[in-house]
XYZ file of C-alpha atoms in Angstrom:
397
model
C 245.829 79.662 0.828
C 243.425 79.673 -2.435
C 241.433 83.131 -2.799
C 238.380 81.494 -2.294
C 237.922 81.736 1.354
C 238.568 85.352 0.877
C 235.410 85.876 -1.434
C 233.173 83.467 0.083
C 230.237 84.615 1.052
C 228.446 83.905 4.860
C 225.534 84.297 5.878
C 224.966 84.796 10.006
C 222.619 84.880 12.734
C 223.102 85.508 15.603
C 220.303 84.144 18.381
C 220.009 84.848 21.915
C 219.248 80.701 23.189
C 216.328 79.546 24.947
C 216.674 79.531 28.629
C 216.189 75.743 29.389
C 217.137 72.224 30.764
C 217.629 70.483 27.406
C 221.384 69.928 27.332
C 220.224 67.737 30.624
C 216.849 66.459 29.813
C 216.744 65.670 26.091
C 220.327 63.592 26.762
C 221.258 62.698 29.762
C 224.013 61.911 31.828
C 222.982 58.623 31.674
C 222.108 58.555 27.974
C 225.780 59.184 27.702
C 227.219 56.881 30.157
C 224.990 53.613 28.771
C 227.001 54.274 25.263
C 230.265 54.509 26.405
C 230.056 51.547 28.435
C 228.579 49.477 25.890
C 230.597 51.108 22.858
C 233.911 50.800 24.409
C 233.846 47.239 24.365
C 232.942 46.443 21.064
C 236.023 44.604 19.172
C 238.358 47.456 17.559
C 236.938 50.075 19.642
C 239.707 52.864 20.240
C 239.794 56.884 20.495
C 240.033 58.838 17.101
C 242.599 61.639 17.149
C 242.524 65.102 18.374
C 244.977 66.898 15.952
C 246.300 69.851 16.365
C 245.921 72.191 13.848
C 248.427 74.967 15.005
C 250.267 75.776 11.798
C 246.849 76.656 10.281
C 245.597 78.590 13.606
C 248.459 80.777 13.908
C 248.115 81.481 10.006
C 244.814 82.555 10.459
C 244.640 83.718 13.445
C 243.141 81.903 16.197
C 245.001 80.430 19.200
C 244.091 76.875 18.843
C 242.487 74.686 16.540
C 241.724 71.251 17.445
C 240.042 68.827 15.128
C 238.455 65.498 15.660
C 239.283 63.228 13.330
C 236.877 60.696 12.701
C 238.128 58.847 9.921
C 239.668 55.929 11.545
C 236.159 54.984 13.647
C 236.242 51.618 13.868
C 237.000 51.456 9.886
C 233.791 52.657 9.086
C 235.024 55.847 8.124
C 233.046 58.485 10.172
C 231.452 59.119 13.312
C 228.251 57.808 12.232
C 229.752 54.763 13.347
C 228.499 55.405 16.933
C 225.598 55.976 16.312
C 223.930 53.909 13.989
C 225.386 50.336 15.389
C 224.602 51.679 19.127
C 220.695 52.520 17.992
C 220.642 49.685 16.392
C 221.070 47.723 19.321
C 218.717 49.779 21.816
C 216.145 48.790 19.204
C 216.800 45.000 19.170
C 217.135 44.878 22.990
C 213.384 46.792 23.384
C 211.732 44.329 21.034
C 213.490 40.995 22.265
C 212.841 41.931 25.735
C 209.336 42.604 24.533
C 209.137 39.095 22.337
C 210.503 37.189 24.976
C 208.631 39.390 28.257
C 212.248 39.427 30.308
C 215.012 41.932 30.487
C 217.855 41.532 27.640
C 221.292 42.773 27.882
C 223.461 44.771 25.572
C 226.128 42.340 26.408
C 224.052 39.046 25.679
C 223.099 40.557 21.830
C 226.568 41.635 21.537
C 227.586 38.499 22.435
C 224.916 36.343 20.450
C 223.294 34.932 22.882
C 219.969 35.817 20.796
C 221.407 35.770 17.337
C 218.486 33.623 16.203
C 216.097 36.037 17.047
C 218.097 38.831 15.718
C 218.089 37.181 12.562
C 213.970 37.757 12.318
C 214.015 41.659 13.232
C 214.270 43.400 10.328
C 215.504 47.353 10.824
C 215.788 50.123 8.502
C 216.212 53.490 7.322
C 217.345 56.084 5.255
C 220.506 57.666 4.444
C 223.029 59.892 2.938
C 225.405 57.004 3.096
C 227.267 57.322 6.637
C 224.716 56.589 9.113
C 223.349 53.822 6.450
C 226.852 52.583 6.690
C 226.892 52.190 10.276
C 223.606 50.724 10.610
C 224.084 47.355 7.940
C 227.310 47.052 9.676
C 225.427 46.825 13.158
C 222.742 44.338 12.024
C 225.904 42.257 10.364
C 227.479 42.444 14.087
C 224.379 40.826 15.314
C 222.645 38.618 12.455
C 219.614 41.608 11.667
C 218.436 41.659 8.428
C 218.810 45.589 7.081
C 217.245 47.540 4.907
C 218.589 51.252 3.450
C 216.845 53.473 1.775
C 219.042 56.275 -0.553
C 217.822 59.249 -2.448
C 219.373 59.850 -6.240
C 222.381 61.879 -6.101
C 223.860 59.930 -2.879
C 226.915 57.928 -4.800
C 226.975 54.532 -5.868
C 230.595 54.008 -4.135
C 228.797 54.752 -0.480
C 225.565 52.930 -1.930
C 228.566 49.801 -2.582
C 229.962 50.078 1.039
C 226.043 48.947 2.605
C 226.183 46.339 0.062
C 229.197 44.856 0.886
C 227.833 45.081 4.925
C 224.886 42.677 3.714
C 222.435 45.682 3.577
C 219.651 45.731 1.365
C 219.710 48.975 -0.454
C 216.697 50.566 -2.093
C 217.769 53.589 -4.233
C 214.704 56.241 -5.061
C 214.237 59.268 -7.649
C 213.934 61.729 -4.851
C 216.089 63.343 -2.431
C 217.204 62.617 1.314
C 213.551 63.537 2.809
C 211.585 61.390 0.453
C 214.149 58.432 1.501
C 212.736 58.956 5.122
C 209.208 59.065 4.072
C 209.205 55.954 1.976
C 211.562 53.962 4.750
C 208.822 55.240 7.422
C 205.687 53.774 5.198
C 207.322 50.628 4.366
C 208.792 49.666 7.759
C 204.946 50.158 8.742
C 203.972 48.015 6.118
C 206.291 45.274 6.484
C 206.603 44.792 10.454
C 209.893 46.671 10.264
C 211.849 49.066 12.576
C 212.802 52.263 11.660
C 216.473 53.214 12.884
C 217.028 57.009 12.055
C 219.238 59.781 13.184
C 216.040 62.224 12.863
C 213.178 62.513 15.347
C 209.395 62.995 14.231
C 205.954 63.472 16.108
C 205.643 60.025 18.132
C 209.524 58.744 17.029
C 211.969 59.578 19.439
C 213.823 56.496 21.379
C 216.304 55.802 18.226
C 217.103 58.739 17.232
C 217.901 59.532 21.118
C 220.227 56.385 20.871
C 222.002 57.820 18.038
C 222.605 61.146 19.633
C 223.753 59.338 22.831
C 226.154 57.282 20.864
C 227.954 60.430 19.500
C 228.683 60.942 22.915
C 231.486 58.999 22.845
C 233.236 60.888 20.294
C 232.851 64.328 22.137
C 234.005 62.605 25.244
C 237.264 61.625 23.977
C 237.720 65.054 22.441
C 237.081 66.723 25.840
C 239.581 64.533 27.785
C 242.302 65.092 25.353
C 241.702 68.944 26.117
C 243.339 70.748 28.831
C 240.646 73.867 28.950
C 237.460 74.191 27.479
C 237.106 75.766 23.629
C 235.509 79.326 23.483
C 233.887 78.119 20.022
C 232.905 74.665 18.769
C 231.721 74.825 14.693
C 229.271 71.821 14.265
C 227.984 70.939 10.747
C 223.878 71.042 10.672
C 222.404 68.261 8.800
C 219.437 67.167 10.708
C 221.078 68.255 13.746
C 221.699 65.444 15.617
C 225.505 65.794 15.765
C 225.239 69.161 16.394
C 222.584 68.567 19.417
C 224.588 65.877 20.835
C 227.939 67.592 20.806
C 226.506 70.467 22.520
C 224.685 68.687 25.076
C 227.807 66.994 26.250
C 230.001 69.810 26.172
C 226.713 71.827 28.561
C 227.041 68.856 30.813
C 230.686 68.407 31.066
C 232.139 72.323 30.836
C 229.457 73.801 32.319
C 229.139 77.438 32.376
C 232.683 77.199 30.771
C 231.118 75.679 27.736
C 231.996 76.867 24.520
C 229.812 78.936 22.124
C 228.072 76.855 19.731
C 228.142 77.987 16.097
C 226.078 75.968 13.651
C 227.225 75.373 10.194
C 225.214 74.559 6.984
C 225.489 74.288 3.611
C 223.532 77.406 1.858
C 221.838 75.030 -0.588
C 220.423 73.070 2.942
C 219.832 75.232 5.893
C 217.160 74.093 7.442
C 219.007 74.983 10.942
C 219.495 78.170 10.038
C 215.849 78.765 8.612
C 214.556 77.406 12.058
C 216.488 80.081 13.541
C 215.302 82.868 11.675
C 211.663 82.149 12.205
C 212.179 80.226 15.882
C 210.821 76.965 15.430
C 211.487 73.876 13.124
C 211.660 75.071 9.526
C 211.846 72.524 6.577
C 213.536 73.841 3.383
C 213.242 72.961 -0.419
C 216.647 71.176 -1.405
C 216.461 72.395 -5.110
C 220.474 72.036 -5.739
C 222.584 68.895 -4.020
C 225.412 69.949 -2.070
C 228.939 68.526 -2.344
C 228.783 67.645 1.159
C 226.506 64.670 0.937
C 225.977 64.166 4.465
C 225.041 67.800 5.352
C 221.799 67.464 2.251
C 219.251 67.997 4.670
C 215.463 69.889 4.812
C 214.002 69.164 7.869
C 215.238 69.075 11.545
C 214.819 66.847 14.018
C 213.017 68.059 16.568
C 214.709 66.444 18.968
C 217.896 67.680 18.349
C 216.463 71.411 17.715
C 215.316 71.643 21.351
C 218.855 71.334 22.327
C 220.071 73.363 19.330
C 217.634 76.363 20.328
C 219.128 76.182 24.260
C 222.406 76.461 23.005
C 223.306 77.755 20.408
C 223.988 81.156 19.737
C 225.463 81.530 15.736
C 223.922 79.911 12.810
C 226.269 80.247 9.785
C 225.628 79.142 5.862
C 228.592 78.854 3.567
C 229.217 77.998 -0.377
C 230.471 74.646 -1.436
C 233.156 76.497 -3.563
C 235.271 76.179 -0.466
C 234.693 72.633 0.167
C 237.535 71.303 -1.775
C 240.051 73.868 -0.936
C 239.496 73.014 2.505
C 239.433 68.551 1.894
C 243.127 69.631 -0.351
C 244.410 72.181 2.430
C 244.145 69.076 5.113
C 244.812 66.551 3.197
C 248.429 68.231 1.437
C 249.118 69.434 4.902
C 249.648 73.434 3.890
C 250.034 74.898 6.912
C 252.765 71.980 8.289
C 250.628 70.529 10.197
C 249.697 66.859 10.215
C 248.520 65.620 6.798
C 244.259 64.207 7.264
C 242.247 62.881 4.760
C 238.883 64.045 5.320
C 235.353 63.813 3.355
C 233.485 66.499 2.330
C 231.208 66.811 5.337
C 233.677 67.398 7.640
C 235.524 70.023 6.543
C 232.759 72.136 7.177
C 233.533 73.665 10.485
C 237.029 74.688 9.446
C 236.204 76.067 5.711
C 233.769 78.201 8.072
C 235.929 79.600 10.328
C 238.830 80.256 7.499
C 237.023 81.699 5.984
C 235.019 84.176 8.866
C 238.558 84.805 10.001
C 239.119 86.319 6.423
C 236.412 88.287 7.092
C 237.068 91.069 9.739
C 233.206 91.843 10.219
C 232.814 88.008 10.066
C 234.995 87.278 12.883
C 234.421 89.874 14.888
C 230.396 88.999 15.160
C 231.642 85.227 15.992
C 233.730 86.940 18.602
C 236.740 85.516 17.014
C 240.014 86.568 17.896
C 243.556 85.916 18.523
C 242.521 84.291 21.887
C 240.003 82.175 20.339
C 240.402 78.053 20.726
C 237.932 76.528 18.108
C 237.376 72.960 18.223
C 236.313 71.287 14.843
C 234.032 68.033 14.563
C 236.227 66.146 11.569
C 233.093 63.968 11.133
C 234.467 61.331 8.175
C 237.338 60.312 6.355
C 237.180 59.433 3.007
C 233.905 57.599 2.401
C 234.143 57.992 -0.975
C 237.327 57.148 -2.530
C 236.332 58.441 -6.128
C 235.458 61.739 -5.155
C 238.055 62.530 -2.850
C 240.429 61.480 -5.783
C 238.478 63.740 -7.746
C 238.923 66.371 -5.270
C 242.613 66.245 -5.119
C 243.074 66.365 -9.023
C 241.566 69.447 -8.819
C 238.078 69.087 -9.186
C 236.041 71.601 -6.921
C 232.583 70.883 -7.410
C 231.527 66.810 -8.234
């Protein structure tokens, strides 16, 4: 295993959570339920793998790694996939029922029973690529015109994949938070709806929709588990797959759920700025990170009043161990299964590699030999050039 993980350098806080309801009021059961019913019966809907990481757990040290591979959702290439397509939806069902003044069915959109008035509801938003990704290919599911908004450094290979979903992509100088702020003003200009996976003063329904949709992905995980994790690592971003991950796991472990450790990029840790100082902290992005997805400076509020209930560990980490980790899974080192994963979601396990390196590290997670660690794989490769970059060698793109 390449020396890096042995000289990267973490940064850790550790937070005593909120006492609260939000794992249970922010999502609900419900929320949960009304996604997996609809969601598991869209065409090509079936479970991602768990995989078992042992070789690399026993190697490092840990009794159990298990890692949710998200790369074959629905051929969209990561989890976004739930989300985006789900909210998308949810949106389209409030308005027609609104347009038309009865109640409208998932089904009966699905379905195309209003395809013609699908095809005069513009939605947008903005995007890293993923959740753009998942969105076109929503509105193409159901005849919506979409709209995406990407910031400069997000690659034209993801910025291709909307395109070829019949999205209409609007590329901007700035980075991921501008995209928001010009998708927000010109949805309000031009009679659109905003779909995004972040929440904001007065903007909360789709971004609740998204979260919910995730569900599905950490309810497959948990029924292909035998005993709950002691530690789930969940990549930061906005926070909404971090939120939603931990709200199911609250709601279906209980008191047996497993401690939530939040992991961020150093060059975007808004999560774990909002930690130190207690409430929703926006950062500067000054430097892109490799992991595209993860290039977030503000939270969503939403998803930090779950965040600040439960979790407990917010961790930032280097990019230099990004590719090591994308070549480690992909080549298979430690005999396990060979998985091709993107940048983002190798974020959780370059973490704990590389805290389990780190005796002070690991011992503050309260990692051990008895730990079980379950990983959030949340894409495949979403970007064939860079992962091919990535395995020649390359370690920063």
């Amino acid at each position: 295993m390449t020396d890096a993980f042995a000289t990267a350098h973490l940064n850790h806080i550790a937070v005593t959570p909120a006492s609260g309801d939000a794992a249970q009021r922010v999502l609900s059961k419900l929320d949960f339920a009304d996604s997996w019913a609809e969601i598991t019966q869209w065409e090509g809907y079936e479970p991602t793998p768990l995989v078992s990481l042992s070789g690399l757990a026993a190697q490092i040290g840990v009794a159990r790694i298990d890692y949710k591979h998200e790369g074959p959702r629905f051929g969209l290439g990561s989890f976004k996939a739930l989300g985006g397509a789900y909210a998308a939806m949810r949106v389209l069902q409030r308005e027609l029922a609104n347009q038309l003044g009865h109640a409208v069915t998932l089904e009966d959109i699905r379905k195309g029973v209003y395809a013609e008035a699908c095809h005069h509801i513009t939605l947008s938003s903005a995007t890293d690529g993923n959740h753009g990704r998942s969105l076109a290919w929503g509105c193409q599911r159901v005849g919506a015109p979409c709209k995406i908004y990407i910031h400069a450094e997000v690659s034209e290979g993801r910025a291709q994949a909307m395109r070829d979903l019949g999205a209409d992509v609007v590329r901007i100088d700035g980075d991921y938070d501008d995209s928001v702020n010009l998708a927000k003003s010109e949805a309000a200009d031009n009679g659109w709806f905003v779909v995004s996976d972040t929440s904001w003063e007065g903007y909360s329904e789709p971004p609740r929709d998204v979260m919910a949709g995730y569900g599905v992905m950490t309810r497959e995980a948990c029924e292909a588990l035998d005993q709950a994790p002691t530690h789930v690592f969940l990549q930061g971003g906005v926070g909404g797959l971090a939120a939603s991950v931990a709200a199911f796991l609250r709601q279906y472990w209980g008191d047996k759920a497993p401690r939530v450790v939040i992991v961020e990029p150093d060059l975007a840790a808004c999560l774990f700025e909002s930690a130190r100082k207690g409430v929703p902290t926006a950062v500067q992005i000054d430097e892109e990170t490799i992991m595209a997805g993860l290039s977030c400076g503000e939270p969503s509020e939403m998803a930090w009043e779950i965040l600040r209930e439960e979790a407990s560990d917010f961790v930032t980490m280097p990019d230099s161990i990004v590719a090591p980790t994308v070549r480690l899974l992909a080549n298979g080192e430690s005999g396990d299964a060979k998985v091709d994963a993107g940048e983002s979601a190798v974020a959780g396990l370059a973490t704990l590699i590389a805290a389990m390196r780190d005796v002070h590290m690991a011992r503050a997670l309260g990692l051990d030999k008895s730990s079980r660690v379950l990983l959030i794989g949340s894409e495949g490769v979403t970007d064939p050039a860079i992962f091919e970059a990535i395995m020649s060698g390359a370690d920063h793109i």
